Coordinates of C-alpha atoms in Angstrom, one line a residue:
X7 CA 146.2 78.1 76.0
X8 CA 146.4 81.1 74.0
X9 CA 144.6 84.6 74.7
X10 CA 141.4 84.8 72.5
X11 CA 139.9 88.3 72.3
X12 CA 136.3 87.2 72.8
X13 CA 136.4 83.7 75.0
X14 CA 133.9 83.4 77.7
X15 CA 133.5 82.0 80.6
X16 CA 133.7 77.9 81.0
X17 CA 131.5 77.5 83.3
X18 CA 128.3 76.1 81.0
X19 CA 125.5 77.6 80.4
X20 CA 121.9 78.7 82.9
X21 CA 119.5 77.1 83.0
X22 CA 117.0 77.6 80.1
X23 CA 113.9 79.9 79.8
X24 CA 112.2 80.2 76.9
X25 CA 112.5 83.3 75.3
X26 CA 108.8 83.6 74.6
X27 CA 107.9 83.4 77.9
X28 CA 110.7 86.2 78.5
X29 CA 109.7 88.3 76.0
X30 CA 105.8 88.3 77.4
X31 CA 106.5 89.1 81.3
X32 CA 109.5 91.9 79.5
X33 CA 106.7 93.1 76.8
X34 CA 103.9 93.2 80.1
X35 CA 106.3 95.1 82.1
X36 CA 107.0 98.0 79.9
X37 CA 103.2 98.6 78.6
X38 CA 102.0 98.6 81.9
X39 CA 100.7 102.6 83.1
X40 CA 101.8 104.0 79.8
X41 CA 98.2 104.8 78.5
X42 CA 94.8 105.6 80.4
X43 CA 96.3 108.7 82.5
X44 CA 97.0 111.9 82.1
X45 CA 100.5 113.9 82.3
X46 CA 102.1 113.1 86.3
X47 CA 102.9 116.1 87.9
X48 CA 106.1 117.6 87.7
X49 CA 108.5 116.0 85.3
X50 CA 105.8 114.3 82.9
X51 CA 104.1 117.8 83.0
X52 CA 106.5 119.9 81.7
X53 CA 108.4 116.8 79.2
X54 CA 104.9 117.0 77.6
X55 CA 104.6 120.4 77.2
X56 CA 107.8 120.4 75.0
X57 CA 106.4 117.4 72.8
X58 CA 102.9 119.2 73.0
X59 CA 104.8 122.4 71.3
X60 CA 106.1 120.5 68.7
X61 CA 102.8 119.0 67.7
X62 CA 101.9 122.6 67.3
X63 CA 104.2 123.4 64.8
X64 CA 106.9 124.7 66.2
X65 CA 110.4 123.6 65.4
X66 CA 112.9 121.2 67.1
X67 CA 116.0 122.8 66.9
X68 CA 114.7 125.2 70.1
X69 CA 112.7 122.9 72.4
X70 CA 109.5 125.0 73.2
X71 CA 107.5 124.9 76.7
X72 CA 104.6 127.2 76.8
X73 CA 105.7 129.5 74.3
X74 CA 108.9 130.2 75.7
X75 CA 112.5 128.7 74.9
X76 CA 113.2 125.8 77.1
X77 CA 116.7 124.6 76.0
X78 CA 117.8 121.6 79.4
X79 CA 117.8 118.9 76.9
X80 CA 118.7 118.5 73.4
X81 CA 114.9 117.6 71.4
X82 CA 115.5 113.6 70.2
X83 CA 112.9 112.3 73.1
X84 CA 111.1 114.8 72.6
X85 CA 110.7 114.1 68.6
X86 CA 110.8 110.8 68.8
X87 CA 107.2 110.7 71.5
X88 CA 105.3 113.4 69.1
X89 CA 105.4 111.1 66.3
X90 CA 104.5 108.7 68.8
X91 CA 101.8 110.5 69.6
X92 CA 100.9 112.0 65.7
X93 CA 101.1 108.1 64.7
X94 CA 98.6 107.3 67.0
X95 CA 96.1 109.9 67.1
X96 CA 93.2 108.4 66.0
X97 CA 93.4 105.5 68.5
X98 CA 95.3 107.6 71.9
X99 CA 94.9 111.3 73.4
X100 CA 98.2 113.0 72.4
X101 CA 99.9 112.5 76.0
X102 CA 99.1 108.7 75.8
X103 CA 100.1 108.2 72.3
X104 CA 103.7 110.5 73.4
X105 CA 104.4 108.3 76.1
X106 CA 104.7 105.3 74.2
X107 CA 107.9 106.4 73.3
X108 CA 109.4 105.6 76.6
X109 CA 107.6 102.2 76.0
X110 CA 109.8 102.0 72.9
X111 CA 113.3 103.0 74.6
X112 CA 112.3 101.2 77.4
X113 CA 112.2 97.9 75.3
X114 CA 115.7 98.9 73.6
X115 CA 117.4 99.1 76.7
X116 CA 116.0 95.4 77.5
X117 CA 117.6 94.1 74.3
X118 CA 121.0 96.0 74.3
X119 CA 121.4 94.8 77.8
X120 CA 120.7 91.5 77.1
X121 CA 122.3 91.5 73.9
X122 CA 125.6 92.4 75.8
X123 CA 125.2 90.2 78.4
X124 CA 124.8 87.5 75.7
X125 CA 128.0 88.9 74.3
X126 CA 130.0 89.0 77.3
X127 CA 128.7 85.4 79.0
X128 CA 127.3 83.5 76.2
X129 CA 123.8 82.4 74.9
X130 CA 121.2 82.1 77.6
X131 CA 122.5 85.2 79.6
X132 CA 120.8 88.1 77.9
X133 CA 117.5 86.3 79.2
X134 CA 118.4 86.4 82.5
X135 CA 119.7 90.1 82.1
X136 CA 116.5 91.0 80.9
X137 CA 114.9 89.6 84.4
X138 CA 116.9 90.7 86.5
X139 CA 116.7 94.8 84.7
X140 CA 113.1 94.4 85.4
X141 CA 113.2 93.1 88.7
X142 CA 114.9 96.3 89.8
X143 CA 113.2 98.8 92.0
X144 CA 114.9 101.7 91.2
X145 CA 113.9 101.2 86.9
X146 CA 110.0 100.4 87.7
X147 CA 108.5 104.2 88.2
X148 CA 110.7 106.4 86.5
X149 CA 110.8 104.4 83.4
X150 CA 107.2 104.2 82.9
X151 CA 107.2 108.3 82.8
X152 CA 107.4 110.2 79.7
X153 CA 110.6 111.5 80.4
X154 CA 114.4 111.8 78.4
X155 CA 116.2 109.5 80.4
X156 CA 114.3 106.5 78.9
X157 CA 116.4 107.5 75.7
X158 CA 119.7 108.3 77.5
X159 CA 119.3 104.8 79.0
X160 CA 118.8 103.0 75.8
X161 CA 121.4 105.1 74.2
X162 CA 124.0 103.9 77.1
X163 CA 122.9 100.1 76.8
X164 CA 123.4 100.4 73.0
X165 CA 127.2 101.8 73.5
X166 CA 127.2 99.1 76.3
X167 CA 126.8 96.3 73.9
X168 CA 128.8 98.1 71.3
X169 CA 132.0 98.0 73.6
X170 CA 131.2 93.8 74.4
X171 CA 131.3 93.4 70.6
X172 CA 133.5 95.5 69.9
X173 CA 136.6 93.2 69.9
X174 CA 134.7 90.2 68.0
X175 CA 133.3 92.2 65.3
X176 CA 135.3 95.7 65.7
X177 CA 132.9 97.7 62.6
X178 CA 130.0 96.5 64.2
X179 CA 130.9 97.7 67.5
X180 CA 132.1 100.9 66.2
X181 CA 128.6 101.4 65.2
X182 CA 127.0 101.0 68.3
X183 CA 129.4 102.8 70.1
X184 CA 129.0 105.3 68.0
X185 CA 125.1 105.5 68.1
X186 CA 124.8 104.9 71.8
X187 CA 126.9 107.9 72.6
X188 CA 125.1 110.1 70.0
X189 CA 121.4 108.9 71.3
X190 CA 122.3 109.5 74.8
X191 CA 123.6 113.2 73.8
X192 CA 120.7 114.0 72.1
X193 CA 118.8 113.1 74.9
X194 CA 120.9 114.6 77.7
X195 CA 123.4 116.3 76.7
X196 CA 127.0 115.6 77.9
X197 CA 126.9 112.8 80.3
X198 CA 126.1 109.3 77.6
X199 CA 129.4 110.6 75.8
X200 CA 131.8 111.9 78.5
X201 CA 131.0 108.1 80.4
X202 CA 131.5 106.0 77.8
X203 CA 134.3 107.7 76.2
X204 CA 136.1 107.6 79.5
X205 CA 134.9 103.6 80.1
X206 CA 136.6 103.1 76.2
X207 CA 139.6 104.5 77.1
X208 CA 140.3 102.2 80.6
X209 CA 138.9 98.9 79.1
X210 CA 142.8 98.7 78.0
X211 CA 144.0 99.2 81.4
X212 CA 141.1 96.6 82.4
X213 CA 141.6 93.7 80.5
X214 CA 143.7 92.2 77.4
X215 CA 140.6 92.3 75.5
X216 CA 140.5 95.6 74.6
X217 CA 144.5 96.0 74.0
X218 CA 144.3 95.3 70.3
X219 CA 144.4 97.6 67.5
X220 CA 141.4 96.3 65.7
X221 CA 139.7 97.5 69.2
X222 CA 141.5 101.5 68.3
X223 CA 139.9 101.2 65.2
X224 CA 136.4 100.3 66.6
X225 CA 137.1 103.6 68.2
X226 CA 137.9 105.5 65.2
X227 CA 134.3 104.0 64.0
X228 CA 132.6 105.3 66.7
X229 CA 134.2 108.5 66.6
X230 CA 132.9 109.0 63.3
X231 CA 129.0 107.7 63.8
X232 CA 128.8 109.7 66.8
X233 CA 130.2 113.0 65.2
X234 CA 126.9 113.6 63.3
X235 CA 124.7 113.1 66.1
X236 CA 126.8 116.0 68.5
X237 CA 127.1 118.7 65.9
X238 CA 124.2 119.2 63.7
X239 CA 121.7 120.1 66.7
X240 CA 124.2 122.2 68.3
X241 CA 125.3 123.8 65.5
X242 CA 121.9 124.6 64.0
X243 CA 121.2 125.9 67.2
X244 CA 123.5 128.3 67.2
X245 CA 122.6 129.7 64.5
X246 CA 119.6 130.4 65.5
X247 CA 120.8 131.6 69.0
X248 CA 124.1 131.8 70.6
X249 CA 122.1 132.8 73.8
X250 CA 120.1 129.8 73.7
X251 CA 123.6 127.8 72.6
X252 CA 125.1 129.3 75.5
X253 CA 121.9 128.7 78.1
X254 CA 121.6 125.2 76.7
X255 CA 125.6 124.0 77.0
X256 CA 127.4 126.0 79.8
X257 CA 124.1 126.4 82.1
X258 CA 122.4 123.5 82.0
X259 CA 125.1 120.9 80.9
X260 CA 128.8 122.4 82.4
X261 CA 127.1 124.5 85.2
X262 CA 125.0 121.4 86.2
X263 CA 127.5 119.4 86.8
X264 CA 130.0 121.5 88.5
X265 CA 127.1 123.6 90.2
X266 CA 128.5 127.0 88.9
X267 CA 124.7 127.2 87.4
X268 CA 123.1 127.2 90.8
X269 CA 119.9 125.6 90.0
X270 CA 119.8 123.3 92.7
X271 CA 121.2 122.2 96.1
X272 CA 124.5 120.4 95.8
X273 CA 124.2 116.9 97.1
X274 CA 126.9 114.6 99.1
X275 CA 129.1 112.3 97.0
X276 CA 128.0 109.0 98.7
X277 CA 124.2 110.0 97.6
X278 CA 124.6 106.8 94.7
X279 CA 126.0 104.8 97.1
X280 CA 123.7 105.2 100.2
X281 CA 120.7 104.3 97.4
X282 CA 122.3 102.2 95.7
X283 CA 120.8 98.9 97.7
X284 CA 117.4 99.7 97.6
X285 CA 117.7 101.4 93.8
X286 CA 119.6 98.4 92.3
X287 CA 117.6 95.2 94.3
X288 CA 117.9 92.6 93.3
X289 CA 120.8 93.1 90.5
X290 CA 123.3 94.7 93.2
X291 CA 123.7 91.6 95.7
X292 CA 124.0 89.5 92.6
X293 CA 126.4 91.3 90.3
X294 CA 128.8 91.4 94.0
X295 CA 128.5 87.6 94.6
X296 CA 129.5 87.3 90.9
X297 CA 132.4 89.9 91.5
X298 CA 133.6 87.6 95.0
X299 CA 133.4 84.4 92.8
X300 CA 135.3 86.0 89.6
X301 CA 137.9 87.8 92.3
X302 CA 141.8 87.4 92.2
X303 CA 141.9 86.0 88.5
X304 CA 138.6 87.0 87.1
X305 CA 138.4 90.3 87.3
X306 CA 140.7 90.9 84.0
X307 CA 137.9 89.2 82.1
X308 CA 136.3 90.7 79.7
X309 CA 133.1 89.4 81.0
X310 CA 133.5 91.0 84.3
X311 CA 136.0 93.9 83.5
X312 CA 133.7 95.8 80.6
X313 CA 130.6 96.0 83.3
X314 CA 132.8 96.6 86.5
X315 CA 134.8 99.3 84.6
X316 CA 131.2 100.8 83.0
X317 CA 129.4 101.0 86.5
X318 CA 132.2 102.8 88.2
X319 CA 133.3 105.2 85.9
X320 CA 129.4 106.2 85.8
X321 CA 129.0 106.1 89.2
X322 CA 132.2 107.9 89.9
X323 CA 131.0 110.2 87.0
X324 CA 127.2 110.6 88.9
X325 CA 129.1 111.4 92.0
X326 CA 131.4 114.3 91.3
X327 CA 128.6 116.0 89.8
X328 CA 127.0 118.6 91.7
X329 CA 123.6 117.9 91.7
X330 CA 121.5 114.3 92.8
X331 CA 118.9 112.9 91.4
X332 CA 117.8 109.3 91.6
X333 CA 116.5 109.4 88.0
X334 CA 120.1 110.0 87.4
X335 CA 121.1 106.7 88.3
X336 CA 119.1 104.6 86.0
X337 CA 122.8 103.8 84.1
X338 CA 123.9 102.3 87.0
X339 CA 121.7 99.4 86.7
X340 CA 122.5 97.8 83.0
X341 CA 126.4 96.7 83.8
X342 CA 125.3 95.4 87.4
X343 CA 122.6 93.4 85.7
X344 CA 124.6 91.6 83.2
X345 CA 127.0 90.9 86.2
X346 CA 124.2 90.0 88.3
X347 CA 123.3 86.7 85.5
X348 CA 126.1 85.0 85.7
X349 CA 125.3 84.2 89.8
X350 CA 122.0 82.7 89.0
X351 CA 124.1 79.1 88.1
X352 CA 126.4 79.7 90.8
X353 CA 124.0 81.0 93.7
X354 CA 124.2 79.1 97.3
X355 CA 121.4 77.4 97.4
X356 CA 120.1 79.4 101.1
X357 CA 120.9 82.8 99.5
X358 CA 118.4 81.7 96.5
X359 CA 116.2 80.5 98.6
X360 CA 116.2 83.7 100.7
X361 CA 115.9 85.7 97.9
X362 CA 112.9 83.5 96.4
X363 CA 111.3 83.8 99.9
X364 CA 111.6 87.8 100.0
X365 CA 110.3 88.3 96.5
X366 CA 107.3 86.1 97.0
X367 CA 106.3 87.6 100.2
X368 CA 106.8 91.1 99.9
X369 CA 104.9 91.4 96.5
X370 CA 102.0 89.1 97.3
X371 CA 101.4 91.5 100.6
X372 CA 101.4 94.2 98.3
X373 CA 99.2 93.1 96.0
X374 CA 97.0 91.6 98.9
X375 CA 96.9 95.3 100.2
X376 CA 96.4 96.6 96.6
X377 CA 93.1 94.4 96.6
X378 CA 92.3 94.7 99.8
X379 CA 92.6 98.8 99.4
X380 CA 90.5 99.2 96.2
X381 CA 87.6 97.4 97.7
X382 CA 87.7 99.3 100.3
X383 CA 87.6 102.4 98.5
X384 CA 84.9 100.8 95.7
X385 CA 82.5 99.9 98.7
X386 CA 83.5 101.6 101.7
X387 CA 84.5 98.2 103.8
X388 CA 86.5 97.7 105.7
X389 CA 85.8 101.5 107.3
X390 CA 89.2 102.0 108.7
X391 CA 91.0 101.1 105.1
X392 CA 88.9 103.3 103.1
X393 CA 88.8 106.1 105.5
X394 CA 92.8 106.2 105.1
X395 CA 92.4 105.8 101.3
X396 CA 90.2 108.9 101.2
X397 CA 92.3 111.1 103.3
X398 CA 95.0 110.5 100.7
X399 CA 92.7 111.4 97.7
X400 CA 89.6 113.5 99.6
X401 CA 86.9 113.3 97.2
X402 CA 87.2 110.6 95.2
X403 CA 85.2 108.0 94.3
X404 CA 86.2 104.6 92.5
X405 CA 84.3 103.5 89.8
X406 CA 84.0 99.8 88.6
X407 CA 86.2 99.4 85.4
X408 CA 85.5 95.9 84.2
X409 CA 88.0 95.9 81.5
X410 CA 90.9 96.6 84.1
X411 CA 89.5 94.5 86.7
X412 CA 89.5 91.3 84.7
X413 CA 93.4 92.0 83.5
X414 CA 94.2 92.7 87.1
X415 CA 92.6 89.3 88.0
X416 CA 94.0 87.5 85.0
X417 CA 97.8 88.9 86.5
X418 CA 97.6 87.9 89.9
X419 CA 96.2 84.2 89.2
X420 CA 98.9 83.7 86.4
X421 CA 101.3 85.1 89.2
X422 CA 99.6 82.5 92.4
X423 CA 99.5 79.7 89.3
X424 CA 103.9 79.9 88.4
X425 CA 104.7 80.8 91.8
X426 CA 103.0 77.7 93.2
X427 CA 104.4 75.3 90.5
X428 CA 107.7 76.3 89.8
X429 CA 110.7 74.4 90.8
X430 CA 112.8 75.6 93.4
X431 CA 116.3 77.1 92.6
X432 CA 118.4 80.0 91.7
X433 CA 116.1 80.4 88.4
X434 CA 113.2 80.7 90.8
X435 CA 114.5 83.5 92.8
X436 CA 115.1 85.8 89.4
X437 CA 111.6 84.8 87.6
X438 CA 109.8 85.5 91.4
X439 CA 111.3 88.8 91.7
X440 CA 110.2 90.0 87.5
X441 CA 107.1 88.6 88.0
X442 CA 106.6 89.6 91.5
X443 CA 107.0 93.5 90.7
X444 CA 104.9 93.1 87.1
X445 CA 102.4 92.1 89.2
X446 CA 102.6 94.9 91.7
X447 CA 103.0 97.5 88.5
X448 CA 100.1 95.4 86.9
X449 CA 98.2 96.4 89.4
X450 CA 98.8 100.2 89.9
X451 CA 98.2 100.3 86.5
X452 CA 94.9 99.1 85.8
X453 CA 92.4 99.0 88.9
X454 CA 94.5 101.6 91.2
X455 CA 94.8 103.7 88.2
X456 CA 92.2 106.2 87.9
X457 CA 93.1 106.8 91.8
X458 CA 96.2 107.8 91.2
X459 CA 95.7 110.1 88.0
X460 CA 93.2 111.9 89.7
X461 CA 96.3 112.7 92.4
X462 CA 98.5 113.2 90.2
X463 CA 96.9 115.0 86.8
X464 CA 95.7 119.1 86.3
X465 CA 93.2 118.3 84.4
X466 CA 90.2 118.8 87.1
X467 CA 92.2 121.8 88.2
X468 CA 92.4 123.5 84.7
X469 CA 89.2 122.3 83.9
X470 CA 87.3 124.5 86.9
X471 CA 89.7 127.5 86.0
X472 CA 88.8 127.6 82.7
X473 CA 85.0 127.7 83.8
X474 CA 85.9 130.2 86.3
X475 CA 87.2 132.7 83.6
X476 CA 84.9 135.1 81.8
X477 CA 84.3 134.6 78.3
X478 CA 85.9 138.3 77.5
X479 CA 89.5 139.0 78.1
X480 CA 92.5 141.0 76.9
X481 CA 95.7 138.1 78.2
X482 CA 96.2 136.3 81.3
X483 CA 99.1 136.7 83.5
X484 CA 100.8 134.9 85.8
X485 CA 103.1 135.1 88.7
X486 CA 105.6 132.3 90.0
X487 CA 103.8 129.4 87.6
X488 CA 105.9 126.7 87.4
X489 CA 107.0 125.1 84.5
X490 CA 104.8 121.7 84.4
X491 CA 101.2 124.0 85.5
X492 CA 102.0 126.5 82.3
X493 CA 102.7 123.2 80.1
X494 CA 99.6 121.9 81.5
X495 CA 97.8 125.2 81.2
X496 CA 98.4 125.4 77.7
X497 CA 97.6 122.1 77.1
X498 CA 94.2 121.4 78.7
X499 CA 93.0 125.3 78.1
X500 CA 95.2 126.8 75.1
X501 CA 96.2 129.4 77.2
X502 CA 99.9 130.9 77.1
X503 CA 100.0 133.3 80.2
X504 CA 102.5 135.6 80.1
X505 CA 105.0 135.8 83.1
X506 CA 105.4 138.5 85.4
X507 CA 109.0 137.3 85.8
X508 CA 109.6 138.2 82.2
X509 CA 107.1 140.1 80.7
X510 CA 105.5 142.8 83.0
X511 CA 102.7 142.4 81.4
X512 CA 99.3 144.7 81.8
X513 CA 96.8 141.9 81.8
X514 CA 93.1 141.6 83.4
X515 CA 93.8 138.2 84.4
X516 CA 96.2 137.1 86.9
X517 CA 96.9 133.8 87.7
X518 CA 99.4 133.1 91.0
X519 CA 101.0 129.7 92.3
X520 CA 102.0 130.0 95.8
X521 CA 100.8 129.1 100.0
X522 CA 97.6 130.5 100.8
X523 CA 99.3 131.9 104.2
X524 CA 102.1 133.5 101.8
X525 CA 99.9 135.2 99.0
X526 CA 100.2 138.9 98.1
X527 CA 97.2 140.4 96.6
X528 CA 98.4 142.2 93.5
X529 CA 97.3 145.4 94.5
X530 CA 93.6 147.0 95.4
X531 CA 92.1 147.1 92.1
X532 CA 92.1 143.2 92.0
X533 CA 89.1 140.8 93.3
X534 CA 89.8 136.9 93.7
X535 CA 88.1 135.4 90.9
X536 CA 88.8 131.7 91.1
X537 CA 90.9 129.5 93.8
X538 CA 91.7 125.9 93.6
X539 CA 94.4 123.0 94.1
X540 CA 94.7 119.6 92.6
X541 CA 92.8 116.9 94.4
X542 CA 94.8 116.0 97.8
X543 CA 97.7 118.2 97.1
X544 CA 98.0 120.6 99.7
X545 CA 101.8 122.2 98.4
X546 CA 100.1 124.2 95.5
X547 CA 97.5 126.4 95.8
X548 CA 96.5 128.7 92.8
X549 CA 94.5 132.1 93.1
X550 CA 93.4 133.8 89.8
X551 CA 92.6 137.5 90.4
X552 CA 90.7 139.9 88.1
X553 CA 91.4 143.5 87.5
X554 CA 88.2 145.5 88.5

């Protein structure tokens, strides 16, 4: 039989789910948490501050935090969530409206990856893809964050699918390719590029597929979409500042990786690995049982050789790096998802069942200790569940949300309602898991909530400094402020302080982050004015003195 570029796999097709139902638990999984809370301490904090800037008027081309140039990431997430969060600003506070952006990546990288999965497998696959993305632990938090890599993730999965179509419909492909590797740039710099460039130029060495020259002329494509997107910021940003060109590209893209930047600790190259089977549950144990039943022959397949060769060229990548992060794995989870679908049809019927078991246990005790726990803390009973509640957030107290209490009960019967009348099989192990963690997520995010942002936000905090301050003063200054409290500082108070660090300034005001047991009084003409920490967090304290 002769070699066809873009055959797939013979082994028929999974079993249906319609893709209504698909798009509703997806849809429900991404909207959960993204509105109703304020910016999370740290990362949300300070990714808000930059959008926060821009809705201020300040330009893109030199992402602002705080007043000052903050140039780790190139400004397309940062754009895209302010006119997020201009287009709905008579509906959403600003930080709500912003974070729908990640909403909107978020639901990209869904259809690129099933898209590609459909590509690679054939119709019925992306559905499952889709499932199984979702059913991941390591994609629920981060993603749901108003945060960059939601972009760089749906920039990857677009080049992802490019690369699966690429030898079908090679213009096409081009285009995505293309696109993908420009989004992810302009979202975090170096790394969307540098992986899939390298994953374009193996695919050759990987499979027949890719050894065409329609396939070098895809790349030519994507050569030329992508240009665009990794020279006009960069170059309009030099211009403005080689400094900043310089901080931006060397320090916190070259140096970052390699660690000649010294920003962080250095971590050990089998970081990705050791997290890898908590992170990537449940799509790791199913993309390897589709790798052992593709192995010998298989692996040359497009099908299997375009994911395989895209996870381990960005792990590999992730790896030699010199700093860890388990945000920075997110990419690792698209190529061993689309793996991961084709072993629902071919899944031994005790490892489903095992798999079916463990989903539908684990989440319904955690949502039977999500209920049992917000009772607790709404009336007090039972003593001992409460009394741990309140040590984690001293002071507060639930209030009844009705609105969020009906969708929370409306989840969690739909979820006892499918689990209890679904059909036992592979198919029911993937739908458990999705829907098992949406309800979880469901949860958090509507009567557990307000808990948690009151944990987790600097509003309160901000709110009693600002009532602290006199109604008179000349500038405020501060001392070792991090980066997400001045973002929040200017935010909830308008106040830019200006930093000992960099300005030496002669203020009246003095504001100072730091361990009560480690403070240094600024000197003897100063008088505590104001002290305070966010709610249960006993790793900040922050002292604002006044200049007699």
């Amino acid at each position: 039989m002769p070699f066809t570029p873009f055959s797939r796999p013979s082994f028929g097709q999974p079993p249906a789910i319609h893709l209504g139902w698909v798009i509703l638990v997806c849809s429900a999984w991404v909207l959960f948490s993204l509105i109703g809370h304020d910016p999370w301490k740290p990362d949300e904090a300070y990714s808000f501050g930059l959008v926060y800037s821009i809705l201020k008027g300040h330009d893109w081309v030199v992402p602002m935090l705080a007043g000052e140039p903050f140039m780790e990431k190139p400004p397309l997430y940062y754009l895209t969530a302010a006119g997020f969060a201009r287009l709905f600003s008579g509906w959403l506070p600003l930080h709500d409206g912003a974070r729908l952006a990640s909403g909107f990546y978020m639901g990209l990288t869904l259809l690129f990856s099933g898209l590609a999965a459909r590509e690679l497998w054939g119709k019925g696959y992306g559905r499952l893809t889709a499932l199984i993305l979702i059913a991941c632990l390591g994609l629920l938090v981060r993603t749901h964050q108003l945060i960059t890599d939601t972009a760089l993730l749906a920039g990857f999965t677009a080049a992802f699918y490019g690369l699966a179509l690429a030898p079908r419909r090679l213009v096409l492909g081009g285009i995505f390719i293309g696109m993908g590797a420009g989004v992810g740039f302009m979202s975090k710099g170096l790394l969307a590029p540098g992986t899939i460039a390298i994953t374009a130029l193996l695919l050759p060495l990987a499979s027949p597929t890719w050894r065409t020259r329609q396939y070098l002329i895809s790349l030519l494509i994507a050569l030329i979409v992508v240009l665009p997107w990794m020279t006009i910021w960069p170059y309009l940003l030099y211009q403005r500042s080689p400094q900043l060109f310089s901080e931006w590209f060397l320090v916190n893209n070259l140096g970052r990786f390699n660690g000649t930047a010294h920003l962080s600790d250095t971590h050990e190259s089998a970081y990705y690995l050791r997290m890898l089977p908590w992170f990537a549950w449940p799509a790791l144990p199913l993309a390897l049982w589709t790798l052992w039943r593709q192995r010998w022959s298989g692996w040359s397949k497009q099908y299997v050789a375009l994911p395989l060769t895209l996870f381990l060229v960005t792990l590999s990548v992730l790896s030699a790096a010199s700093e860890g992060h388990d945000v920075y794995a997110l990419p690792l989870l698209p190529p061993l998802a689309v793996l991961g679908a084709a072993a629902v049809e071919t899944l031994r019927r005790g490892a489903a069942n095992a798999l079916d078991w463990f989903s539908v246990m684990t989440f319904g005790l955690i949502a039977i200790v999500l209920w049992a726990g917000w009772y607790a803390t709404l009336t007090g009973h039972p003593a001992a569940l409460a009394s741990k509640f309140d040590r984690l957030q001293p002071g507060y107290v639930t209030h009844l949300n009705w609105p969020a209490l009906l969708i929370a009960m409306v989840l969690s019967l739909a979820w006892l309602i499918v689990v209890l009348r679904m059909e036992r099989g592979a198919l029911r192990a993937i739908i458990n898991s999705a829907l098992g963690i949406t309800l979880v997520w469901g949860l958090l995010a509507t009567i557990w909530l307000p808990w948690l942002d009151a944990g987790k936000s600097y509003r309160d905090m901000f709110t009693s400094l600002h009532q602290a301050m006199p109604a008179q003063y000349d500038c405020l200054a501060s001392r070792s402020l991090g980066e997400p409290q001045r973002a929040m500082l200017y935010y909830f108070n308008g106040i830019i302080s200006e930093r000992e660090e960099i300005y030496q300034p002669h203020c009246s005001l003095l504001l100072v982050q730091g361990q009560p047991q480690s403070l240094e009084p600024p000197g003897k003409n100063w008088r505590i004015l104001w002290e305070g920490q966010r709610l249960g967090d006993n790793s900040e304290w922050f002292t604002l003195f006044q200049k007699k």
